[in-house]
């Protein structure tokens, strides 16, 4: 039996060396965008590519399908007219401070402006960050208004319970030397393992050491700012913030086996109150929700559901002492979120201090404070917001070392809980 394979189109080069030899150099951490150089991850001009991977993370596969189906030209260039950010963010000193930002491009929202000449000359440079305005409407917030916990002020919160926010979508852009340093491994090992554990998807990781920037095929993050974005960088303005990792079942569909949506909506209420003027019952500050796509502790939703089954079916039922063990039995590890990269988005926003952190997670606290950001009060989830079926989760968290509101753990306590994968 003979299988005929069509010849590949001439414009496709079947080689791992897809980065162009005359591509712009990238000097990560440079003080200006011109010195740093643009990120070119598009495929229309392969000779100008200076990164490994392509834009849009895992959505790049859908782009490939669109090209394969003939719905999208592979030579399409984005028209960036009127796509500029609705609010100015940065530049801040952290953008050039060594090691502060290694997993996103701080200039990613400004490429149409700062690289206008390069784009006019023909380079296909795409934004990796977009900043816009929106209304956030949640039944829990409407209920808070109806019960008098929140008072509409017309600026942060409307009479019908809609919160006015500035939001930004952020694609991951990894500077591999900095990522390796964060995780305490060699750059060679990081590149090799990334290559091997993706099934050899990106040969450039091991064949092109000159390419130091990687656009990984993973989900990014979205931030929601309540109040003035510029106030995030002012340590004199009280900041209420939560860093939340995706939990589709709870966040979107309201599954009651965990506290994810209750904690998220509680944090949104706290952020609204934190940003509202004092005359409206607020705290006169600013609020921030940073939402990352790390479903199921970055183990994925399939693994998470398998763990649910294992927990429910084990002898003795679902118990706090076996909560994290069942995850490790299925996945081999309790948590793969590894919050080391998480503070980058906070540094992008210029944040130096979080006055009120709505979180019980030691991993998040450790990562934030370890990156040089001061944390004041830690705000717990009220007992009345914990679903009955999520009590096991909360008991497991407390047994594993979570802290009460306002409590600042000592060094020994932090060391004892590091790496346990505590999720909220």
Short mmCIF file of C-alpha atoms in Angstrom, two decimals:
data_model
loop_
_atom_site.label_atom_id
_atom_site.label_comp_id
_atom_site.label_asym_id
_atom_site.label_seq_id
_atom_site.Cartn_x
_atom_site.Cartn_y
_atom_site.Cartn_z
CA UNK A 1 0.00 0.00 0.00
CA UNK A 2 1.39 3.35 -1.02
CA UNK A 3 0.40 6.54 0.75
CA UNK A 4 0.95 9.64 -1.31
CA UNK A 5 2.03 12.70 0.64
CA UNK A 6 1.59 16.04 -1.12
CA UNK A 7 4.64 18.21 -1.47
CA UNK A 8 4.72 21.00 1.10
CA UNK A 9 4.16 24.55 -0.17
CA UNK A 10 7.40 26.26 -1.10
CA UNK A 11 7.02 29.02 1.51
CA UNK A 12 7.14 26.45 4.32
CA UNK A 13 10.63 25.55 5.49
CA UNK A 14 10.75 22.14 7.14
CA UNK A 15 13.42 23.08 9.65
CA UNK A 16 13.63 23.85 13.31
CA UNK A 17 15.43 27.10 12.49
CA UNK A 18 12.38 29.28 11.96
CA UNK A 19 13.88 32.38 13.54
CA UNK A 20 15.23 34.79 10.95
CA UNK A 21 18.94 35.49 10.70
CA UNK A 22 18.23 39.21 10.17
CA UNK A 23 15.58 39.45 12.87
CA UNK A 24 15.70 42.34 15.39
CA UNK A 25 17.66 41.59 18.54
CA UNK A 26 15.82 41.48 21.87
CA UNK A 27 17.59 43.00 24.87
CA UNK A 28 15.24 42.03 27.69
CA UNK A 29 14.91 44.60 30.48
CA UNK A 30 16.25 47.52 28.46
CA UNK A 31 15.09 50.96 29.59
CA UNK A 32 13.31 51.88 26.34
CA UNK A 33 11.30 49.89 23.81
CA UNK A 34 13.72 50.88 21.05
CA UNK A 35 16.65 49.45 23.02
CA UNK A 36 14.68 46.36 23.99
CA UNK A 37 13.51 45.60 20.47
CA UNK A 38 10.10 44.36 19.27
CA UNK A 39 8.66 40.90 19.85
CA UNK A 40 7.95 39.39 16.43
CA UNK A 41 6.11 36.10 16.79
CA UNK A 42 4.04 36.19 13.62
CA UNK A 43 4.66 33.70 10.82
CA UNK A 44 4.02 35.79 7.72
CA UNK A 45 7.65 36.99 7.69
CA UNK A 46 9.70 34.10 8.95
CA UNK A 47 12.97 35.90 8.27
CA UNK A 48 12.02 38.54 10.86
CA UNK A 49 10.87 36.21 13.64
CA UNK A 50 12.93 36.60 16.81
CA UNK A 51 11.04 34.34 19.24
CA UNK A 52 10.10 30.70 19.69
CA UNK A 53 6.40 29.97 19.26
CA UNK A 54 3.62 32.25 18.07
CA UNK A 55 1.10 34.69 19.48
CA UNK A 56 -2.21 33.85 21.20
CA UNK A 57 -0.98 30.92 23.27
CA UNK A 58 -3.11 27.80 22.83
CA UNK A 59 -5.40 29.71 20.47
CA UNK A 60 -2.66 29.59 17.85
CA UNK A 61 -3.96 26.11 17.03
CA UNK A 62 -7.33 27.58 16.07
CA UNK A 63 -5.53 30.07 13.85
CA UNK A 64 -3.80 27.14 12.17
CA UNK A 65 -7.17 25.49 11.59
CA UNK A 66 -8.51 28.70 10.08
CA UNK A 67 -5.53 28.83 7.70
CA UNK A 68 -5.89 25.14 6.84
CA UNK A 69 -9.61 25.60 6.15
CA UNK A 70 -8.91 28.55 3.86
CA UNK A 71 -10.77 31.00 6.11
CA UNK A 72 -7.65 33.01 6.99
CA UNK A 73 -4.73 34.07 4.89
CA UNK A 74 -1.41 33.18 6.52
CA UNK A 75 -0.15 36.55 5.29
CA UNK A 76 -2.82 38.56 7.08
CA UNK A 77 -1.54 41.55 9.06
CA UNK A 78 -3.58 43.08 11.85
CA UNK A 79 -4.96 46.58 11.32
CA UNK A 80 -4.28 48.21 14.70
CA UNK A 81 -6.20 51.42 13.97
CA UNK A 82 -8.10 52.62 17.07
CA UNK A 83 -6.96 49.65 19.16
CA UNK A 84 -4.84 51.73 21.56
CA UNK A 85 -5.31 51.17 25.32
CA UNK A 86 -8.18 53.06 26.93
CA UNK A 87 -5.96 53.80 29.94
CA UNK A 88 -2.25 54.47 30.18
CA UNK A 89 -0.35 51.87 32.20
CA UNK A 90 3.33 52.56 32.79
CA UNK A 91 6.09 52.65 32.02
CA UNK A 92 7.11 51.94 35.62
CA UNK A 93 10.59 51.42 37.12
CA UNK A 94 9.87 47.71 37.57
CA UNK A 95 9.79 47.34 33.77
CA UNK A 96 13.57 47.71 33.71
CA UNK A 97 14.48 46.42 37.18
CA UNK A 98 16.47 43.17 36.77
CA UNK A 99 14.37 40.06 37.29
CA UNK A 100 11.08 41.80 38.09
CA UNK A 101 9.27 40.86 34.87
CA UNK A 102 10.18 37.70 32.93
CA UNK A 103 6.83 36.21 31.84
CA UNK A 104 5.10 39.05 29.97
CA UNK A 105 6.12 41.88 27.67
CA UNK A 106 5.73 45.15 29.60
CA UNK A 107 5.57 47.04 26.30
CA UNK A 108 2.98 44.61 24.93
CA UNK A 109 0.05 47.06 25.01
CA UNK A 110 1.97 49.87 23.38
CA UNK A 111 3.51 48.24 20.30
CA UNK A 112 1.37 50.17 17.80
CA UNK A 113 2.85 53.38 19.22
CA UNK A 114 6.39 52.58 20.33
CA UNK A 115 7.13 50.43 17.27
CA UNK A 116 5.17 52.50 14.76
CA UNK A 117 8.19 53.00 12.51
CA UNK A 118 8.98 49.28 12.47
CA UNK A 119 5.37 48.47 11.60
CA UNK A 120 5.35 51.11 8.86
CA UNK A 121 8.53 49.54 7.48
CA UNK A 122 6.72 46.22 7.13
CA UNK A 123 7.32 44.31 10.38
CA UNK A 124 4.25 42.37 11.53
CA UNK A 125 4.35 43.23 15.24
CA UNK A 126 1.32 42.30 17.34
CA UNK A 127 0.23 43.50 20.78
CA UNK A 128 0.42 40.90 23.54
CA UNK A 129 -1.62 43.06 25.92
CA UNK A 130 -4.92 44.87 25.31
CA UNK A 131 -6.47 47.37 27.71
CA UNK A 132 -10.16 48.32 27.53
CA UNK A 133 -13.20 49.39 29.58
CA UNK A 134 -16.12 47.23 30.65
CA UNK A 135 -19.03 46.73 33.04
CA UNK A 136 -18.93 43.70 35.34
CA UNK A 137 -22.38 42.47 36.32
CA UNK A 138 -22.63 39.69 38.91
CA UNK A 139 -25.70 38.48 40.82
CA UNK A 140 -23.66 38.48 44.03
CA UNK A 141 -22.88 42.18 43.60
CA UNK A 142 -26.52 42.98 42.80
CA UNK A 143 -27.48 41.10 45.97
CA UNK A 144 -24.92 43.12 47.94
CA UNK A 145 -26.58 46.30 46.69
CA UNK A 146 -30.05 45.01 47.51
CA UNK A 147 -28.98 44.04 51.04
CA UNK A 148 -27.19 47.31 51.60
CA UNK A 149 -23.64 45.97 51.84
CA UNK A 150 -22.71 48.11 48.84
CA UNK A 151 -23.98 51.58 48.00
CA UNK A 152 -24.09 52.67 44.33
CA UNK A 153 -21.97 55.78 43.71
CA UNK A 154 -22.35 56.18 39.94
CA UNK A 155 -18.61 55.98 39.24
CA UNK A 156 -17.46 52.61 40.53
CA UNK A 157 -20.89 51.02 40.99
CA UNK A 158 -24.10 51.89 39.15
CA UNK A 159 -27.59 51.80 40.63
CA UNK A 160 -28.36 48.51 38.90
CA UNK A 161 -25.29 46.80 40.38
CA UNK A 162 -22.85 47.04 37.45
CA UNK A 163 -19.23 47.67 38.38
CA UNK A 164 -17.20 49.89 36.04
CA UNK A 165 -13.73 48.50 35.41
CA UNK A 166 -10.62 48.85 33.33
CA UNK A 167 -9.53 45.42 32.18
CA UNK A 168 -6.51 44.06 30.39
CA UNK A 169 -5.89 40.76 28.61
CA UNK A 170 -2.29 39.57 28.81
CA UNK A 171 -0.57 36.88 26.74
CA UNK A 172 2.44 35.07 28.21
CA UNK A 173 5.84 36.12 26.86
CA UNK A 174 8.65 34.24 28.59
CA UNK A 175 12.23 35.45 28.74
CA UNK A 176 13.75 32.02 29.26
CA UNK A 177 16.91 33.04 31.20
CA UNK A 178 14.75 34.87 33.73
CA UNK A 179 12.24 32.02 33.99
CA UNK A 180 15.06 29.55 34.65
CA UNK A 181 16.41 31.78 37.39
CA UNK A 182 12.98 32.02 39.03
CA UNK A 183 12.72 28.26 39.21
CA UNK A 184 16.30 27.69 40.28
CA UNK A 185 17.22 25.50 37.32
CA UNK A 186 19.76 25.85 34.55
CA UNK A 187 18.66 27.46 31.30
CA UNK A 188 19.80 24.37 29.39
CA UNK A 189 17.66 22.09 31.55
CA UNK A 190 14.63 24.35 31.24
CA UNK A 191 14.88 24.46 27.46
CA UNK A 192 15.43 20.71 27.19
CA UNK A 193 12.51 19.81 29.47
CA UNK A 194 10.16 22.25 27.74
CA UNK A 195 11.11 20.60 24.45
CA UNK A 196 10.71 17.04 25.74
CA UNK A 197 7.50 17.53 27.72
CA UNK A 198 5.73 19.16 24.76
CA UNK A 199 6.57 16.15 22.62
CA UNK A 200 9.21 18.06 20.68
CA UNK A 201 6.73 20.74 19.63
CA UNK A 202 9.35 23.52 19.64
CA UNK A 203 12.73 22.25 18.36
CA UNK A 204 14.13 25.81 18.60
CA UNK A 205 14.23 25.36 22.36
CA UNK A 206 17.23 23.07 21.89
CA UNK A 207 18.54 24.12 18.49
CA UNK A 208 18.46 27.92 18.78
CA UNK A 209 20.08 29.15 22.01
CA UNK A 210 20.23 32.60 20.42
CA UNK A 211 16.43 32.84 20.66
CA UNK A 212 15.75 33.64 24.34
CA UNK A 213 12.07 34.60 24.19
CA UNK A 214 9.32 31.96 24.10
CA UNK A 215 5.60 32.44 23.47
CA UNK A 216 4.26 29.35 25.28
CA UNK A 217 1.01 27.66 24.18
CA UNK A 218 -0.75 28.27 27.49
CA UNK A 219 -3.56 30.48 28.75
CA UNK A 220 -2.80 34.03 29.77
CA UNK A 221 -4.47 36.22 32.34
CA UNK A 222 -7.00 39.02 32.65
CA UNK A 223 -6.89 41.85 35.15
CA UNK A 224 -9.84 43.92 36.36
CA UNK A 225 -9.10 47.33 37.88
CA UNK A 226 -11.69 49.07 40.03
CA UNK A 227 -10.85 52.78 40.18
CA UNK A 228 -7.97 54.65 38.57
CA UNK A 229 -5.25 52.35 37.13
CA UNK A 230 -2.54 54.89 37.94
CA UNK A 231 -3.41 54.60 41.65
CA UNK A 232 -2.16 51.01 41.71
CA UNK A 233 1.41 52.30 41.75
CA UNK A 234 0.78 54.83 44.53
CA UNK A 235 1.55 53.25 47.90
CA UNK A 236 -0.40 56.04 49.59
CA UNK A 237 -3.62 54.81 47.94
CA UNK A 238 -5.06 51.75 49.64
CA UNK A 239 -5.06 48.74 47.32
CA UNK A 240 -7.43 45.82 47.77
CA UNK A 241 -6.40 42.92 45.54
CA UNK A 242 -6.95 39.27 44.80
CA UNK A 243 -4.91 36.98 42.58
CA UNK A 244 -7.31 34.24 41.44
CA UNK A 245 -6.58 31.08 39.50
CA UNK A 246 -9.23 29.79 37.12
CA UNK A 247 -11.83 27.30 38.31
CA UNK A 248 -14.34 26.99 35.49
CA UNK A 249 -16.73 24.70 37.35
CA UNK A 250 -17.13 27.10 40.25
CA UNK A 251 -16.32 30.50 38.70
CA UNK A 252 -18.71 30.06 35.75
CA UNK A 253 -21.11 27.24 36.60
CA UNK A 254 -21.32 27.60 40.37
CA UNK A 255 -20.19 24.13 41.40
CA UNK A 256 -20.33 23.96 45.19
CA UNK A 257 -17.47 21.51 45.79
CA UNK A 258 -14.98 24.36 46.28
CA UNK A 259 -14.87 27.98 47.42
CA UNK A 260 -13.49 29.47 44.20
CA UNK A 261 -16.49 31.49 43.00
CA UNK A 262 -17.50 32.57 46.52
CA UNK A 263 -13.97 33.79 47.16
CA UNK A 264 -13.81 35.51 43.76
CA UNK A 265 -17.14 37.30 44.15
CA UNK A 266 -16.30 38.21 47.76
CA UNK A 267 -13.03 39.71 46.50
CA UNK A 268 -14.87 41.66 43.78
CA UNK A 269 -17.20 43.08 46.43
CA UNK A 270 -14.18 44.02 48.54
CA UNK A 271 -12.50 45.63 45.51
CA UNK A 272 -15.62 47.67 44.71
CA UNK A 273 -15.91 48.86 48.30
CA UNK A 274 -12.17 49.49 48.40
CA UNK A 275 -12.31 51.72 45.32
CA UNK A 276 -15.52 53.60 46.14
CA UNK A 277 -15.30 57.09 47.63
CA UNK A 278 -15.62 57.24 51.39
CA UNK A 279 -18.82 59.27 51.18
CA UNK A 280 -20.41 56.28 49.42
CA UNK A 281 -19.32 53.90 52.15
CA UNK A 282 -16.09 52.93 50.40
CA UNK A 283 -12.46 53.07 51.40
CA UNK A 284 -11.33 55.65 48.86
CA UNK A 285 -8.70 53.44 47.27
CA UNK A 286 -8.36 51.14 44.28
CA UNK A 287 -9.15 47.48 43.62
CA UNK A 288 -7.58 44.75 41.50
CA UNK A 289 -8.54 41.23 40.43
CA UNK A 290 -5.82 39.31 38.56
CA UNK A 291 -7.37 36.20 36.95
CA UNK A 292 -5.04 33.52 35.58
CA UNK A 293 -5.89 30.55 33.36
CA UNK A 294 -4.49 27.75 35.50
CA UNK A 295 -7.45 25.36 35.60
CA UNK A 296 -7.38 22.68 38.27
CA UNK A 297 -4.15 23.90 39.89
CA UNK A 298 -2.73 23.94 36.34
CA UNK A 299 -3.35 20.19 36.16
CA UNK A 300 -6.27 20.64 33.79
CA UNK A 301 -10.00 20.05 34.13
CA UNK A 302 -9.89 16.35 33.22
CA UNK A 303 -7.43 15.66 36.02
CA UNK A 304 -9.50 17.76 38.41
CA UNK A 305 -12.66 15.78 37.70
CA UNK A 306 -10.78 12.49 38.12
CA UNK A 307 -9.64 13.71 41.53
CA UNK A 308 -13.23 14.60 42.43
CA UNK A 309 -14.26 11.02 41.69
CA UNK A 310 -11.35 9.57 43.64
CA UNK A 311 -12.13 11.75 46.67
CA UNK A 312 -15.81 10.84 46.70
CA UNK A 313 -15.24 7.10 46.23
CA UNK A 314 -12.43 6.51 48.68
CA UNK A 315 -13.08 4.39 51.75
CA UNK A 316 -14.40 6.64 54.49
CA UNK A 317 -15.67 9.25 52.04
CA UNK A 318 -14.27 12.67 51.20
CA UNK A 319 -12.04 13.71 54.11
CA UNK A 320 -9.74 16.65 54.76
CA UNK A 321 -6.73 14.49 55.55
CA UNK A 322 -6.88 12.87 52.08
CA UNK A 323 -7.78 16.05 50.17
CA UNK A 324 -4.34 16.84 48.74
CA UNK A 325 -3.22 13.19 48.70
CA UNK A 326 -5.85 12.18 46.14
CA UNK A 327 -4.63 14.92 43.78
CA UNK A 328 -1.06 13.70 44.11
CA UNK A 329 -2.11 10.10 43.49
CA UNK A 330 -3.74 11.01 40.17
CA UNK A 331 -1.43 13.78 38.94
CA UNK A 332 1.85 12.94 40.66
CA UNK A 333 1.98 16.40 42.24
CA UNK A 334 -0.42 18.42 44.38
CA UNK A 335 -0.13 21.64 42.41
CA UNK A 336 1.56 22.77 39.18
CA UNK A 337 0.65 26.44 39.31
CA UNK A 338 4.00 27.38 40.86
CA UNK A 339 3.26 31.00 41.70
CA UNK A 340 6.82 32.19 41.01
CA UNK A 341 5.75 33.92 37.78
CA UNK A 342 2.51 35.35 39.17
CA UNK A 343 3.88 38.65 40.61
CA UNK A 344 5.06 39.80 37.17
CA UNK A 345 1.65 41.29 36.35
CA UNK A 346 1.72 43.20 39.65
CA UNK A 347 5.10 44.67 38.75
CA UNK A 348 3.76 45.56 35.29
CA UNK A 349 1.11 47.63 37.05
CA UNK A 350 3.76 49.36 39.15
CA UNK A 351 2.52 47.87 42.42
CA UNK A 352 4.83 48.18 45.45
CA UNK A 353 2.28 47.49 48.20
CA UNK A 354 -0.98 45.58 48.56
CA UNK A 355 -2.74 46.94 51.62
CA UNK A 356 -5.48 44.29 51.68
CA UNK A 357 -4.83 40.92 50.02
CA UNK A 358 -8.02 38.87 49.69
CA UNK A 359 -6.42 35.45 49.94
CA UNK A 360 -5.59 32.67 52.37
CA UNK A 361 -2.97 31.09 50.13
CA UNK A 362 0.56 30.89 51.47
CA UNK A 363 1.94 30.16 48.00
CA UNK A 364 0.52 33.42 46.66
CA UNK A 365 1.59 35.41 49.71
CA UNK A 366 5.11 33.97 49.54
CA UNK A 367 5.44 34.74 45.83
CA UNK A 368 4.17 38.29 46.17
CA UNK A 369 6.27 39.26 49.19
CA UNK A 370 9.26 37.32 47.87
CA UNK A 371 9.19 39.50 44.76
CA UNK A 372 9.54 42.64 46.87
CA UNK A 373 5.88 43.70 47.15
CA UNK A 374 4.71 44.54 50.66
CA UNK A 375 1.47 42.96 51.89
CA UNK A 376 -0.52 44.39 54.78
CA UNK A 377 -3.77 42.73 55.86
CA UNK A 378 -4.87 39.34 54.55
CA UNK A 379 -8.65 39.15 54.12
CA UNK A 380 -10.36 35.81 54.71
CA UNK A 381 -13.56 34.49 53.15
CA UNK A 382 -16.54 34.86 55.52
CA UNK A 383 -17.80 31.56 56.91
CA UNK A 384 -21.32 32.15 55.60
CA UNK A 385 -20.02 32.18 52.00
CA UNK A 386 -18.52 28.68 52.19
CA UNK A 387 -20.78 26.08 50.47
CA UNK A 388 -21.62 23.02 52.55
CA UNK A 389 -19.91 20.67 50.08
CA UNK A 390 -16.73 22.78 50.26
CA UNK A 391 -16.22 22.35 54.00
CA UNK A 392 -13.80 19.49 53.36
CA UNK A 393 -11.67 21.77 51.20
CA UNK A 394 -11.59 24.47 53.87
CA UNK A 395 -10.72 21.98 56.61
CA UNK A 396 -7.89 20.63 54.48
CA UNK A 397 -6.58 24.13 53.84
CA UNK A 398 -6.61 25.09 57.50
CA UNK A 399 -4.93 21.82 58.49
CA UNK A 400 -2.27 22.49 55.85
CA UNK A 401 -1.36 25.86 57.32
CA UNK A 402 -3.66 28.65 56.19
CA UNK A 403 -3.72 31.78 58.34
CA UNK A 404 -6.42 33.86 59.94
CA UNK A 405 -7.16 37.43 58.77
CA UNK A 406 -4.46 39.94 59.61
CA UNK A 407 -2.02 37.26 60.67
CA UNK A 408 1.46 37.52 59.18
CA UNK A 409 3.21 34.13 59.26
CA UNK A 410 6.73 33.89 60.59
CA UNK A 411 9.63 32.52 58.57
CA UNK A 412 9.40 29.02 60.06
CA UNK A 413 5.70 28.80 59.26
CA UNK A 414 6.27 29.92 55.69
CA UNK A 415 9.06 27.39 55.20
CA UNK A 416 6.89 24.59 56.56
CA UNK A 417 4.07 25.32 54.10
CA UNK A 418 6.03 26.07 50.93
CA UNK A 419 5.22 23.79 48.03
CA UNK A 420 2.03 22.33 49.49
CA UNK A 421 -0.08 23.71 46.68
CA UNK A 422 -2.63 25.49 48.85
CA UNK A 423 -5.41 26.80 46.60
CA UNK A 424 -7.99 29.50 47.09
#
